[in-house]
PDB file of C-alpha atoms in Angstrom:
ATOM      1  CA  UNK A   1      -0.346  16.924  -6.964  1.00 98.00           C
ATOM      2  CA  UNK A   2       2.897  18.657  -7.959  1.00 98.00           C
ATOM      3  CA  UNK A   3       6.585  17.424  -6.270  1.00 98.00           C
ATOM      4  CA  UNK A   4       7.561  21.142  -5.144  1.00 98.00           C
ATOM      5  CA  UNK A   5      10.974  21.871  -6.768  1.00 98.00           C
ATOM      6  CA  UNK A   6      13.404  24.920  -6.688  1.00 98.00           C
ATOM      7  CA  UNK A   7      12.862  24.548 -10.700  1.00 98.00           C
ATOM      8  CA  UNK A   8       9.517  24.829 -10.650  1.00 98.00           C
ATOM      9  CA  UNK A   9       6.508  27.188 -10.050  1.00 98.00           C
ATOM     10  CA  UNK A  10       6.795  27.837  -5.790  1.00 98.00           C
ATOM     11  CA  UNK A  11       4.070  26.993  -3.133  1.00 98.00           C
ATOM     12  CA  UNK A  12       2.644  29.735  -2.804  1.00 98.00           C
ATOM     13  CA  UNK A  13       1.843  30.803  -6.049  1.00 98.00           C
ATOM     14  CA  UNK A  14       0.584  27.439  -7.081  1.00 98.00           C
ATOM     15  CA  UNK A  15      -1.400  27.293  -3.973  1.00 98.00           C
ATOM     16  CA  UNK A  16      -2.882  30.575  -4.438  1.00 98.00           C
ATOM     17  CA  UNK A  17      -3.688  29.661  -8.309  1.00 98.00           C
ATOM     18  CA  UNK A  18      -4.881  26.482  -7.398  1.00 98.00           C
ATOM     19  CA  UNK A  19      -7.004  27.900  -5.026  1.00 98.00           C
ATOM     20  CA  UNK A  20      -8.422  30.666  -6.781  1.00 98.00           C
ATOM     21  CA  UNK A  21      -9.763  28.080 -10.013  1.00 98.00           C
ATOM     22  CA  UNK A  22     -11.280  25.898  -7.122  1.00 98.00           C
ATOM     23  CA  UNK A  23      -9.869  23.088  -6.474  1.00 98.00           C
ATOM     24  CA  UNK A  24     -10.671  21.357  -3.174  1.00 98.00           C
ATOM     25  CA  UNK A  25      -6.321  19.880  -2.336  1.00 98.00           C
ATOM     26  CA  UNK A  26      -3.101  20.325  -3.041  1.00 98.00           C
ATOM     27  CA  UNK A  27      -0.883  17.339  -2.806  1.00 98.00           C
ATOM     28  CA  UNK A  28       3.152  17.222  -2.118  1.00 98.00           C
ATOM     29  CA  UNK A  29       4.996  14.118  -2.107  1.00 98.00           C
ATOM     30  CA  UNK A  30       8.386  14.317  -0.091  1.00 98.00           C
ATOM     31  CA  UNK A  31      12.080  12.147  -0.419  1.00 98.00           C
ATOM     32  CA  UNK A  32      14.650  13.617   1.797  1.00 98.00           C
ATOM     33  CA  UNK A  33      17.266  12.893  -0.954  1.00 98.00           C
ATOM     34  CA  UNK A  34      18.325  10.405  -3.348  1.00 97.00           C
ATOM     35  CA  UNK A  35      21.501   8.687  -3.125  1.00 97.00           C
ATOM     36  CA  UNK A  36      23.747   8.723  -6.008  1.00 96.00           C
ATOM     37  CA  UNK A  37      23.812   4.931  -6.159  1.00 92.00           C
ATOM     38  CA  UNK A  38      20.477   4.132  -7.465  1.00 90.00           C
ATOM     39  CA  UNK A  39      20.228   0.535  -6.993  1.00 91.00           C
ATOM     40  CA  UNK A  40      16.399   0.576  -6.605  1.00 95.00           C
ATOM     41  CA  UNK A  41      14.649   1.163  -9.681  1.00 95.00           C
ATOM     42  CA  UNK A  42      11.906   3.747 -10.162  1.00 94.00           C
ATOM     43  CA  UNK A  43       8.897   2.843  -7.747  1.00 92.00           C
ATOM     44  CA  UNK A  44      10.541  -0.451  -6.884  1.00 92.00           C
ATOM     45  CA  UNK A  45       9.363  -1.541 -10.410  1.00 90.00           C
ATOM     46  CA  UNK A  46      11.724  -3.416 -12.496  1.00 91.00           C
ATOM     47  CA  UNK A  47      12.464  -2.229 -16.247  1.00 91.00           C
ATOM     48  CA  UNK A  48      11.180   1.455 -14.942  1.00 93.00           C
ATOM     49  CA  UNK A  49      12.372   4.463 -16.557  1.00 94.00           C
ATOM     50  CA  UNK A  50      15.160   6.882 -15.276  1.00 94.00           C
ATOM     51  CA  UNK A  51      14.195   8.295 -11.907  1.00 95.00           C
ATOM     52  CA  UNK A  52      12.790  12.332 -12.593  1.00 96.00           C
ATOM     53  CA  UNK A  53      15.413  14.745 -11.223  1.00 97.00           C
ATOM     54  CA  UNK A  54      12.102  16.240  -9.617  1.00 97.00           C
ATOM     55  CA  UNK A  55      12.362  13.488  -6.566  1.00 98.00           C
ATOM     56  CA  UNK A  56      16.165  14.710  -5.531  1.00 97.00           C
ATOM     57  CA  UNK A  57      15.180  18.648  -6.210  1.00 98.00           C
ATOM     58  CA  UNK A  58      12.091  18.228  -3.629  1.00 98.00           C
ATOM     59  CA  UNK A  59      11.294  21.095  -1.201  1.00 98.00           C
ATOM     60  CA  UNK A  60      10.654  19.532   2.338  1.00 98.00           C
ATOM     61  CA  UNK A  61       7.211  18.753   2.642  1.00 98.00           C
ATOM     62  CA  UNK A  62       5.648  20.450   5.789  1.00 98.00           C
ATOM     63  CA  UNK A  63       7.574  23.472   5.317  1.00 98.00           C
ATOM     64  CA  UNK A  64       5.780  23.828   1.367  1.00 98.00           C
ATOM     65  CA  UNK A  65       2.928  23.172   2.886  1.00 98.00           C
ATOM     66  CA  UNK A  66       2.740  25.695   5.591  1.00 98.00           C
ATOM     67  CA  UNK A  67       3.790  28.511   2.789  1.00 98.00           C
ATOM     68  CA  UNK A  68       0.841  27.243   1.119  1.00 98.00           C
ATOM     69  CA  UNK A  69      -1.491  27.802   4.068  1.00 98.00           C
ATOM     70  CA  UNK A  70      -0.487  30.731   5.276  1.00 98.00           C
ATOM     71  CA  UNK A  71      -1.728  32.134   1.277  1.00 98.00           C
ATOM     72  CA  UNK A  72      -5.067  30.130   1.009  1.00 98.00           C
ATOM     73  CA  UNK A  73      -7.802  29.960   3.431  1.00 98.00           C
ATOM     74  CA  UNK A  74     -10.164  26.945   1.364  1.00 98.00           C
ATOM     75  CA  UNK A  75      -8.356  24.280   0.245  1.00 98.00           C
ATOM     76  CA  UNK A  76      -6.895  21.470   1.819  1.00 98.00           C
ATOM     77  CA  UNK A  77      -3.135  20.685   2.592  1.00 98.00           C
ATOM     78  CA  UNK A  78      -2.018  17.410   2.114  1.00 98.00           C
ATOM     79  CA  UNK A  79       0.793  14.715   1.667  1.00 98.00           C
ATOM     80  CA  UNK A  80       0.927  13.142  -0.780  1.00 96.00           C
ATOM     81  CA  UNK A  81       2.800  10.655   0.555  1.00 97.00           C
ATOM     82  CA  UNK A  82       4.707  11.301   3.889  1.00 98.00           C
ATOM     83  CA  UNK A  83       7.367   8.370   4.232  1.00 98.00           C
ATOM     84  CA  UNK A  84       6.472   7.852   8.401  1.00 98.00           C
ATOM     85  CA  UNK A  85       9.062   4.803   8.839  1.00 98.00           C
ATOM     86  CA  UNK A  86      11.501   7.290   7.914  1.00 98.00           C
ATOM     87  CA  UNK A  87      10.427  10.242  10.220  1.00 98.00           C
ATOM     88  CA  UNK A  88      11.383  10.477  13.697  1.00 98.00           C
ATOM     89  CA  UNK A  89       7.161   9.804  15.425  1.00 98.00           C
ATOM     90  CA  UNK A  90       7.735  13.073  18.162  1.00 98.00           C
ATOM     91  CA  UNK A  91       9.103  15.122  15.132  1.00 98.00           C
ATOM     92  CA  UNK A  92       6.319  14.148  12.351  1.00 98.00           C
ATOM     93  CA  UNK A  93       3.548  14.689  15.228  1.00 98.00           C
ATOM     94  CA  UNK A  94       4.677  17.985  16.088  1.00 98.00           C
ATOM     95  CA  UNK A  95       4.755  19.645  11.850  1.00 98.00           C
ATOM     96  CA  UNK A  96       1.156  17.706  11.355  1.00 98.00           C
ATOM     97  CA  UNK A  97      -0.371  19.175  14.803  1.00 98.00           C
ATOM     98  CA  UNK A  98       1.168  22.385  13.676  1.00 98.00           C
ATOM     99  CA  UNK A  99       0.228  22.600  10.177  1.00 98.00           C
ATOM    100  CA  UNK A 100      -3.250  21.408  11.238  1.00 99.00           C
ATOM    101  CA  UNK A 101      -2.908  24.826  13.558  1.00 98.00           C
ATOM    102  CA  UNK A 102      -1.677  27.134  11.395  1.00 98.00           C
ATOM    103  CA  UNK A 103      -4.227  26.176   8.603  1.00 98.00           C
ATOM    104  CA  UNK A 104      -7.590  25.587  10.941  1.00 98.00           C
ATOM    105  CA  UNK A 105      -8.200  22.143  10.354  1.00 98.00           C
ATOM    106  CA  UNK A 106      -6.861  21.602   6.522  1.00 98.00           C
ATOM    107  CA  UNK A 107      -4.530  18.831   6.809  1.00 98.00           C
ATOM    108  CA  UNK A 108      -4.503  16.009   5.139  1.00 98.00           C
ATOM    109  CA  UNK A 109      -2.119  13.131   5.917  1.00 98.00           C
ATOM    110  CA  UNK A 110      -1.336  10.684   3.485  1.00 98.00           C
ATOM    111  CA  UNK A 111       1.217   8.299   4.253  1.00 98.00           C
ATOM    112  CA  UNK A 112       2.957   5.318   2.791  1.00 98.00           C
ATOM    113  CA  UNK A 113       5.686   2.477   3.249  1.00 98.00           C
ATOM    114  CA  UNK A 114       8.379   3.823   0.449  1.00 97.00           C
ATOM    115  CA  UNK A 115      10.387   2.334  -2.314  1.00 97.00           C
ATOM    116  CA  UNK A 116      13.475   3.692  -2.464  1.00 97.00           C
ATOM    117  CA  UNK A 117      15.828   0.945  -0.187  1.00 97.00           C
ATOM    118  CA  UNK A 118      18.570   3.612  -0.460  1.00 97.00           C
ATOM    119  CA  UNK A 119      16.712   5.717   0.931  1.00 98.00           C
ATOM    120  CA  UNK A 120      15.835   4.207   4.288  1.00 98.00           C
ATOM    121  CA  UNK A 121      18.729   3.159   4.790  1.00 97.00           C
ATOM    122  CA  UNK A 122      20.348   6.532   5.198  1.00 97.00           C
ATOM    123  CA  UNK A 123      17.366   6.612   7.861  1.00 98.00           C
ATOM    124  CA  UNK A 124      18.443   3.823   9.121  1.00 97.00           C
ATOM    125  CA  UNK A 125      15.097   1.905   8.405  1.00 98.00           C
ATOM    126  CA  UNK A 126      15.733  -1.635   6.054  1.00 97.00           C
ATOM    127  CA  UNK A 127      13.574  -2.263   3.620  1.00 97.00           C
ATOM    128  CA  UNK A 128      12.165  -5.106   5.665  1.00 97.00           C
ATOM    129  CA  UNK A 129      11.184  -3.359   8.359  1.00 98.00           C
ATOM    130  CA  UNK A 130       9.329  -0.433   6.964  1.00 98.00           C
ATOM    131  CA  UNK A 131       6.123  -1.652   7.256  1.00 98.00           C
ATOM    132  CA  UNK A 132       6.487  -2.352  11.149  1.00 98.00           C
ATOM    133  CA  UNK A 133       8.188   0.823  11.392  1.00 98.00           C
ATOM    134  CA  UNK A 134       5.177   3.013   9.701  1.00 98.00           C
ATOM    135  CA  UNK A 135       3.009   1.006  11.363  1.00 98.00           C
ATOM    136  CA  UNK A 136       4.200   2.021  15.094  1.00 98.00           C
ATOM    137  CA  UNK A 137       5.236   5.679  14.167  1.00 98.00           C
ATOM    138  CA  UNK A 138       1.829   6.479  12.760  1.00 98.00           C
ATOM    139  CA  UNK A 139      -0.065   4.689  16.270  1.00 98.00           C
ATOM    140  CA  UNK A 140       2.685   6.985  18.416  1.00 98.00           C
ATOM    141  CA  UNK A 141       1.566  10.015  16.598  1.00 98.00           C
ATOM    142  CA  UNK A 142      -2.179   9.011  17.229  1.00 98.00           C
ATOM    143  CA  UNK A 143      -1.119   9.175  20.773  1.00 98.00           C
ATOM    144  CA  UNK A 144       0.456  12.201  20.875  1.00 98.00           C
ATOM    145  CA  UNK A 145      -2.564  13.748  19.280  1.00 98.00           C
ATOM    146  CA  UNK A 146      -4.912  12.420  21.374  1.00 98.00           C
ATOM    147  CA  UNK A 147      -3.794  12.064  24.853  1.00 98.00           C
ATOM    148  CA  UNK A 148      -2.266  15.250  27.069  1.00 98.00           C
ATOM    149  CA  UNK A 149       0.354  13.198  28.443  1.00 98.00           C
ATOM    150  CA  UNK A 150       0.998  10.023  26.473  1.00 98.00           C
ATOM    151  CA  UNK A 151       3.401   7.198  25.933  1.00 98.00           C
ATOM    152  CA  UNK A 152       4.197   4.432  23.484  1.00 98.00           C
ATOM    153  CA  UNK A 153       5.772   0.937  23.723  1.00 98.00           C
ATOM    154  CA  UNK A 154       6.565  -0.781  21.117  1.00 98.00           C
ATOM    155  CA  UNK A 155       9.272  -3.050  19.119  1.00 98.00           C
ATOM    156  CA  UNK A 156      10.722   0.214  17.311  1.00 98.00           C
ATOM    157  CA  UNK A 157       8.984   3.307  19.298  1.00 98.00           C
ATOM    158  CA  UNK A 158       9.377   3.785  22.774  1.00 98.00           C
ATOM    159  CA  UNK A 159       8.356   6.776  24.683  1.00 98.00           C
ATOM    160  CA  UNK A 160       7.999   7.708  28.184  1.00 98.00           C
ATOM    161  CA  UNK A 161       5.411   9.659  29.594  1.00 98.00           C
ATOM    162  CA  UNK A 162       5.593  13.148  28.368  1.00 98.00           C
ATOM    163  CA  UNK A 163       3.731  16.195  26.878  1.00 98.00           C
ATOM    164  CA  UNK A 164       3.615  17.679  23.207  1.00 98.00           C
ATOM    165  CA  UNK A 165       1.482  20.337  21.881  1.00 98.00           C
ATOM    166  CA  UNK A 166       0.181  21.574  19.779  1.00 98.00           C
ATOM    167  CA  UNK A 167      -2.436  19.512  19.528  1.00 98.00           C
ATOM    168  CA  UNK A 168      -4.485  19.243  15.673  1.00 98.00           C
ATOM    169  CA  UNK A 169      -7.388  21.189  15.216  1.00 98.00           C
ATOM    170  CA  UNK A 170      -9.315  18.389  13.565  1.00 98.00           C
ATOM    171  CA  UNK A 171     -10.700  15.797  16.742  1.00 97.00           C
ATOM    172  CA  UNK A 172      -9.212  13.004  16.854  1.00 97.00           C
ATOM    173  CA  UNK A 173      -6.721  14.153  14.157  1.00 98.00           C
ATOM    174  CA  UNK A 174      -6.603  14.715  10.459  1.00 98.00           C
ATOM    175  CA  UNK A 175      -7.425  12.167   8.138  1.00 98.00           C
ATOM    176  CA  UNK A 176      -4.865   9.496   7.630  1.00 98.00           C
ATOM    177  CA  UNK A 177      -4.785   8.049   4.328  1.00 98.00           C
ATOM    178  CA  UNK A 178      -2.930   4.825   3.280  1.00 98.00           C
ATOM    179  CA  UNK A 179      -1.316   4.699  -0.373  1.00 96.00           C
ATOM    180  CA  UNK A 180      -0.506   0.644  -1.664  1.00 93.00           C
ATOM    181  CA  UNK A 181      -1.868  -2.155  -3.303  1.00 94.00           C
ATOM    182  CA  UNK A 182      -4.468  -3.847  -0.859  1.00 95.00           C
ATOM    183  CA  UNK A 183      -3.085  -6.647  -0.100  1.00 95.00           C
ATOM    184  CA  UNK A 184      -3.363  -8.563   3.652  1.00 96.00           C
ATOM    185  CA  UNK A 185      -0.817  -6.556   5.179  1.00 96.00           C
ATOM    186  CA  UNK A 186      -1.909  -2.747   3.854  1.00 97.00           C
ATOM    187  CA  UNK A 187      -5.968  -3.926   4.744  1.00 98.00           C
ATOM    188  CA  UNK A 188      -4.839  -5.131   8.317  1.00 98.00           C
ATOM    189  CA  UNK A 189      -2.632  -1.050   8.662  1.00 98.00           C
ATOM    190  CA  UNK A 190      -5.730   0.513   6.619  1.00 98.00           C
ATOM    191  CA  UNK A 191      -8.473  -0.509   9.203  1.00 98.00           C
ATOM    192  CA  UNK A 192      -6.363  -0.749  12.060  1.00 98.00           C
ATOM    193  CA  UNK A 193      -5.111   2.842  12.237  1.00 98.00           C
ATOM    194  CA  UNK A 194      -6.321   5.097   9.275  1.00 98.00           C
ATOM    195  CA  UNK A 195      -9.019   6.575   7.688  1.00 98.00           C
ATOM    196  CA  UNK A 196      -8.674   5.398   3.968  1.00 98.00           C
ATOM    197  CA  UNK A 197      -6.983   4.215   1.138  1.00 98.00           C
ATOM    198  CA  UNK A 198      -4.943   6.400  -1.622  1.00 97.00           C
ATOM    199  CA  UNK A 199      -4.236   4.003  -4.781  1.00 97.00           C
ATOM    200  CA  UNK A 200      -2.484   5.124  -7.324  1.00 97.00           C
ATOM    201  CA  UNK A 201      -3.979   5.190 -10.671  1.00 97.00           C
ATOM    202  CA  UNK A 202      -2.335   2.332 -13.125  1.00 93.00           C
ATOM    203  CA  UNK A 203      -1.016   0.125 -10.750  1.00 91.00           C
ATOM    204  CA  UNK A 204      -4.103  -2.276 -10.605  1.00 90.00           C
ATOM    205  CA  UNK A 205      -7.480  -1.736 -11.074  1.00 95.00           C
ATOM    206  CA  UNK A 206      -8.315   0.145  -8.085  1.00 97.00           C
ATOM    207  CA  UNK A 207     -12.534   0.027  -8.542  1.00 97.00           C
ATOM    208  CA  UNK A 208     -11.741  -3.501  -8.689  1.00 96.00           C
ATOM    209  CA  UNK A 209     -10.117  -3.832  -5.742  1.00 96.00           C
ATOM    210  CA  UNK A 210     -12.564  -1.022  -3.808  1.00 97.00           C
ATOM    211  CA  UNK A 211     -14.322  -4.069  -2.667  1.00 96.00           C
ATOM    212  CA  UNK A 212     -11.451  -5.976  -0.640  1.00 96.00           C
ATOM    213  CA  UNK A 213     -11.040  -2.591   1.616  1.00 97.00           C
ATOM    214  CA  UNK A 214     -14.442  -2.087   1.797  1.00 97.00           C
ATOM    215  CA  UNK A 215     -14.909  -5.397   3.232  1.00 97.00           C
ATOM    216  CA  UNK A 216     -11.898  -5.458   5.633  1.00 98.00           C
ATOM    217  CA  UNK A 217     -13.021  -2.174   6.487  1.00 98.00           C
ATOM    218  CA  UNK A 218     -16.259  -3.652   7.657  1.00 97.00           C
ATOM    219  CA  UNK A 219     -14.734  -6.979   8.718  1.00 97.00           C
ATOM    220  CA  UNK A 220     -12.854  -4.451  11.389  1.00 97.00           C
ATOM    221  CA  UNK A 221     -16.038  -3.497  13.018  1.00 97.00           C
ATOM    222  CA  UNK A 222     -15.124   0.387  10.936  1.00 97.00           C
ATOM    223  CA  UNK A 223     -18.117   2.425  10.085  1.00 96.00           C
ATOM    224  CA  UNK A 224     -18.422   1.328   6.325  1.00 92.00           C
ATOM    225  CA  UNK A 225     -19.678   5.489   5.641  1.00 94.00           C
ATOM    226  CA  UNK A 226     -16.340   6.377   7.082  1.00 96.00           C
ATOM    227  CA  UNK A 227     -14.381   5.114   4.912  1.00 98.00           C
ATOM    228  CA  UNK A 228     -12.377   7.694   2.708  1.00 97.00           C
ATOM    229  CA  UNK A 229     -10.535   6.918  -0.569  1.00 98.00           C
ATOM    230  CA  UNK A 230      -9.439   9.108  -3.669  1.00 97.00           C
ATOM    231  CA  UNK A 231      -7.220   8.311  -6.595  1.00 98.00           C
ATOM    232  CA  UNK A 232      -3.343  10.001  -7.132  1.00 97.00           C
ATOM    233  CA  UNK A 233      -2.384  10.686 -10.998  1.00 97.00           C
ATOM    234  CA  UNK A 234      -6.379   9.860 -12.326  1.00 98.00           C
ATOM    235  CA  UNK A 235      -6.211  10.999 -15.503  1.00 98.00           C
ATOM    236  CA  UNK A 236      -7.278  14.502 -16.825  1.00 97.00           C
ATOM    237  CA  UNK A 237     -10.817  13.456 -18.401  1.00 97.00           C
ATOM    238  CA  UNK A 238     -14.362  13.235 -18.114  1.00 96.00           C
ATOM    239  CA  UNK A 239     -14.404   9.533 -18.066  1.00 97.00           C
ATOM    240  CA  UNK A 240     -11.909   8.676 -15.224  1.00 97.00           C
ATOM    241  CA  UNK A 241     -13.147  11.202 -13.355  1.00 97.00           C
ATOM    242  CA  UNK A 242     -16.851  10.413 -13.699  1.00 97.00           C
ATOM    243  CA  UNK A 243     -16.117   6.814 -13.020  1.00 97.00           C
ATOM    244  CA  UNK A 244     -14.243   7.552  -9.893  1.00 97.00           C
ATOM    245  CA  UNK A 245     -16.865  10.014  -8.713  1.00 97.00           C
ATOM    246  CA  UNK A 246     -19.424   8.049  -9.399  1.00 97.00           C
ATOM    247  CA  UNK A 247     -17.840   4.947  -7.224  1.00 97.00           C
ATOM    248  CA  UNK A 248     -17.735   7.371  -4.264  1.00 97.00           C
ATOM    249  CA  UNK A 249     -13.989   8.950  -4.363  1.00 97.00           C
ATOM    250  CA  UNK A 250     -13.503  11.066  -1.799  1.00 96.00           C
ATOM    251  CA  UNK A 251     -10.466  12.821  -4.129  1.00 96.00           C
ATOM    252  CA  UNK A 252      -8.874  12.515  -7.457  1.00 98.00           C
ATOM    253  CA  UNK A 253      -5.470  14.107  -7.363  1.00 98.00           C
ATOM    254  CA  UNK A 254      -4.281  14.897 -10.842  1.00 98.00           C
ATOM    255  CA  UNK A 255      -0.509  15.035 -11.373  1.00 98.00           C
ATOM    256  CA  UNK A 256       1.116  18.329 -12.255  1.00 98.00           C
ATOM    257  CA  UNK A 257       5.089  17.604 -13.982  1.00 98.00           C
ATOM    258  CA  UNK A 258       7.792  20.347 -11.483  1.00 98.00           C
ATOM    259  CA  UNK A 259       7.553  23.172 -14.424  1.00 98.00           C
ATOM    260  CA  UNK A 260       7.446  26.516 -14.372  1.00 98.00           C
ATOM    261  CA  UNK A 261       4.485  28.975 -13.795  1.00 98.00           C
ATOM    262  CA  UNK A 262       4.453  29.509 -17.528  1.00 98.00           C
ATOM    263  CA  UNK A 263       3.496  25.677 -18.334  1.00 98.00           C
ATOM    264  CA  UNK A 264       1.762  24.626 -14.840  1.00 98.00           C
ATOM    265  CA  UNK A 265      -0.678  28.140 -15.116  1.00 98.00           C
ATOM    266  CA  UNK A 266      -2.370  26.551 -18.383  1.00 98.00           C
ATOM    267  CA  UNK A 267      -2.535  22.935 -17.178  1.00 98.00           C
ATOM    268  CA  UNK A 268      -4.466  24.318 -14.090  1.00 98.00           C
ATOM    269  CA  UNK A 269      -6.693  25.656 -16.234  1.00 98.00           C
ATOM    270  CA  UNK A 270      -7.571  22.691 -18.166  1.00 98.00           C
ATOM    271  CA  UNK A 271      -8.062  21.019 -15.291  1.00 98.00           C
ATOM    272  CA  UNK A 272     -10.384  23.052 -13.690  1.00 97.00           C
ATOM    273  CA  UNK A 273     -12.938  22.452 -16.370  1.00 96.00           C
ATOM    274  CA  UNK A 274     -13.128  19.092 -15.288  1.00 96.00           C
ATOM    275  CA  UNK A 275     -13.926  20.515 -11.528  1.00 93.00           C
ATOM    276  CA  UNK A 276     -17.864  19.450 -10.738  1.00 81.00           C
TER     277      UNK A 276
END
């Protein structure tokens, strides 16, 4: 996982050298900008550090991600996270349908609520409301997927009959994978209308917590072997990885700093070794 940067080694290169040591994703996280005021600390997290340049220098997501596919043929696309209360549902549809497309059936769509209040509201989403917003925007883009001529009405989405192609190549549609602590509201969004959880390593102890979503996932009436999770920023050794692998990750997404080819070529590398 790498935020794509005009500073740093491009899509397709790192796509093509992730690729070509074997690794099974590549992960972009996405902020449409920052603004200047930076009244939210880093992550929402009081007593954070600086925010990284990287997050205001970002490439847009889906277009990274299609330069990616159009160099690789193996390994999957994914975001890592989209922000879905602050994408217009028709618009966000259409680039996953068409990535999906374009890179026969590699997608990956991880979403989650957002931090950064600023942020939203540019979008015009409050803080508040994001979680209602996601919520609806993700269930309108299931039914654009899935249904030739669909609609949606809810609080924040409404959408009159109409038609939208292309349609994903993966039935019903790629993955969707919720980032977040578990807590009731994330459990009730994870096994209503995804496929899986995406923690992030560090928060809280995520094999800890494995247990809650497993059971809400099962509490939901969801196939309990369906379930998909992985781990963003695990750390680059034997023992985190072994101990996630051996839980049942799905993915462990190691974090990549927006460098040049020169730094990011080794780090791949050492990475790889870790590869099963």
């Amino acid at each position: 996982m790498m935020f794509p940067t005009d500073t740093a080694i491009q899509p397709v290169p790192l796509a093509r050298e992730a690729e070509d040591r074997g690794f099974g994703s590549l992960w972009f996280p996405e902020h449409s900008h920052i603004p200047a005021s930076r009244a939210t600390p880093w992550g929402g997290r009081e007593g954070a550090p600086p925010l990284p340049e990287e997050y205001w220098r970002t490439h847009d997501q889906f277009v990274a991600l299609a330069a990616a596919a159009a160099v690789t043929s193996t390994i999957k696309l994914a975001t890592g996270i989209t922000l879905a209360a602050q994408r217009d549902p028709l618009w966000l549809a259409k680039e996953v349908a068409s990535l999906d497309l374009i890179s026969e059936g590699r997608v990956i769509f991880g979403i989650g609520y957002g931090w950064n209040k600023e942020e939203m509201a540019q979008h015009g989403v409050a803080y508040t409301e994001r979680r209602a917003k996601l919520r609806e925007h993700v269930l309108a883009c299931r039914a654009i997927w899935t249904q030739d001529e669909f609609s949606f009405d809810g609080e924040h989405v409404q959408l009159e009959p109409s038609w939208s192609w292309p349609k994903p190549v993966q039935r019903p549609h790629p993955p969707i994978l919720l980032g977040g602590d578990p807590g009731p509201r994330t459990l009730g969004d994870i096994t209503e209308f995804c496929d899986g959880w995406m923690p992030i390593h560090g928060r809280y102890d995520i094999l800890g917590r494995l247990g809650e979503v497993q059971e809400a996932w099962a509490a939901a009436g969801r196939d309990p072997d369906a379930l998909r999770w992985g781990v963003f920023a695990c750390p680059p050794d034997e023992e985190h990885v072994t101990r996630y692998v051996e839980a049942g990750a799905d993915h462990l997404a190691f974090a990549l700093p927006s460098r040049g080819a020169d730094d990011i070529l080794p780090r791949l590398d050492k990475l790889a070794a870790l590869l099963p």
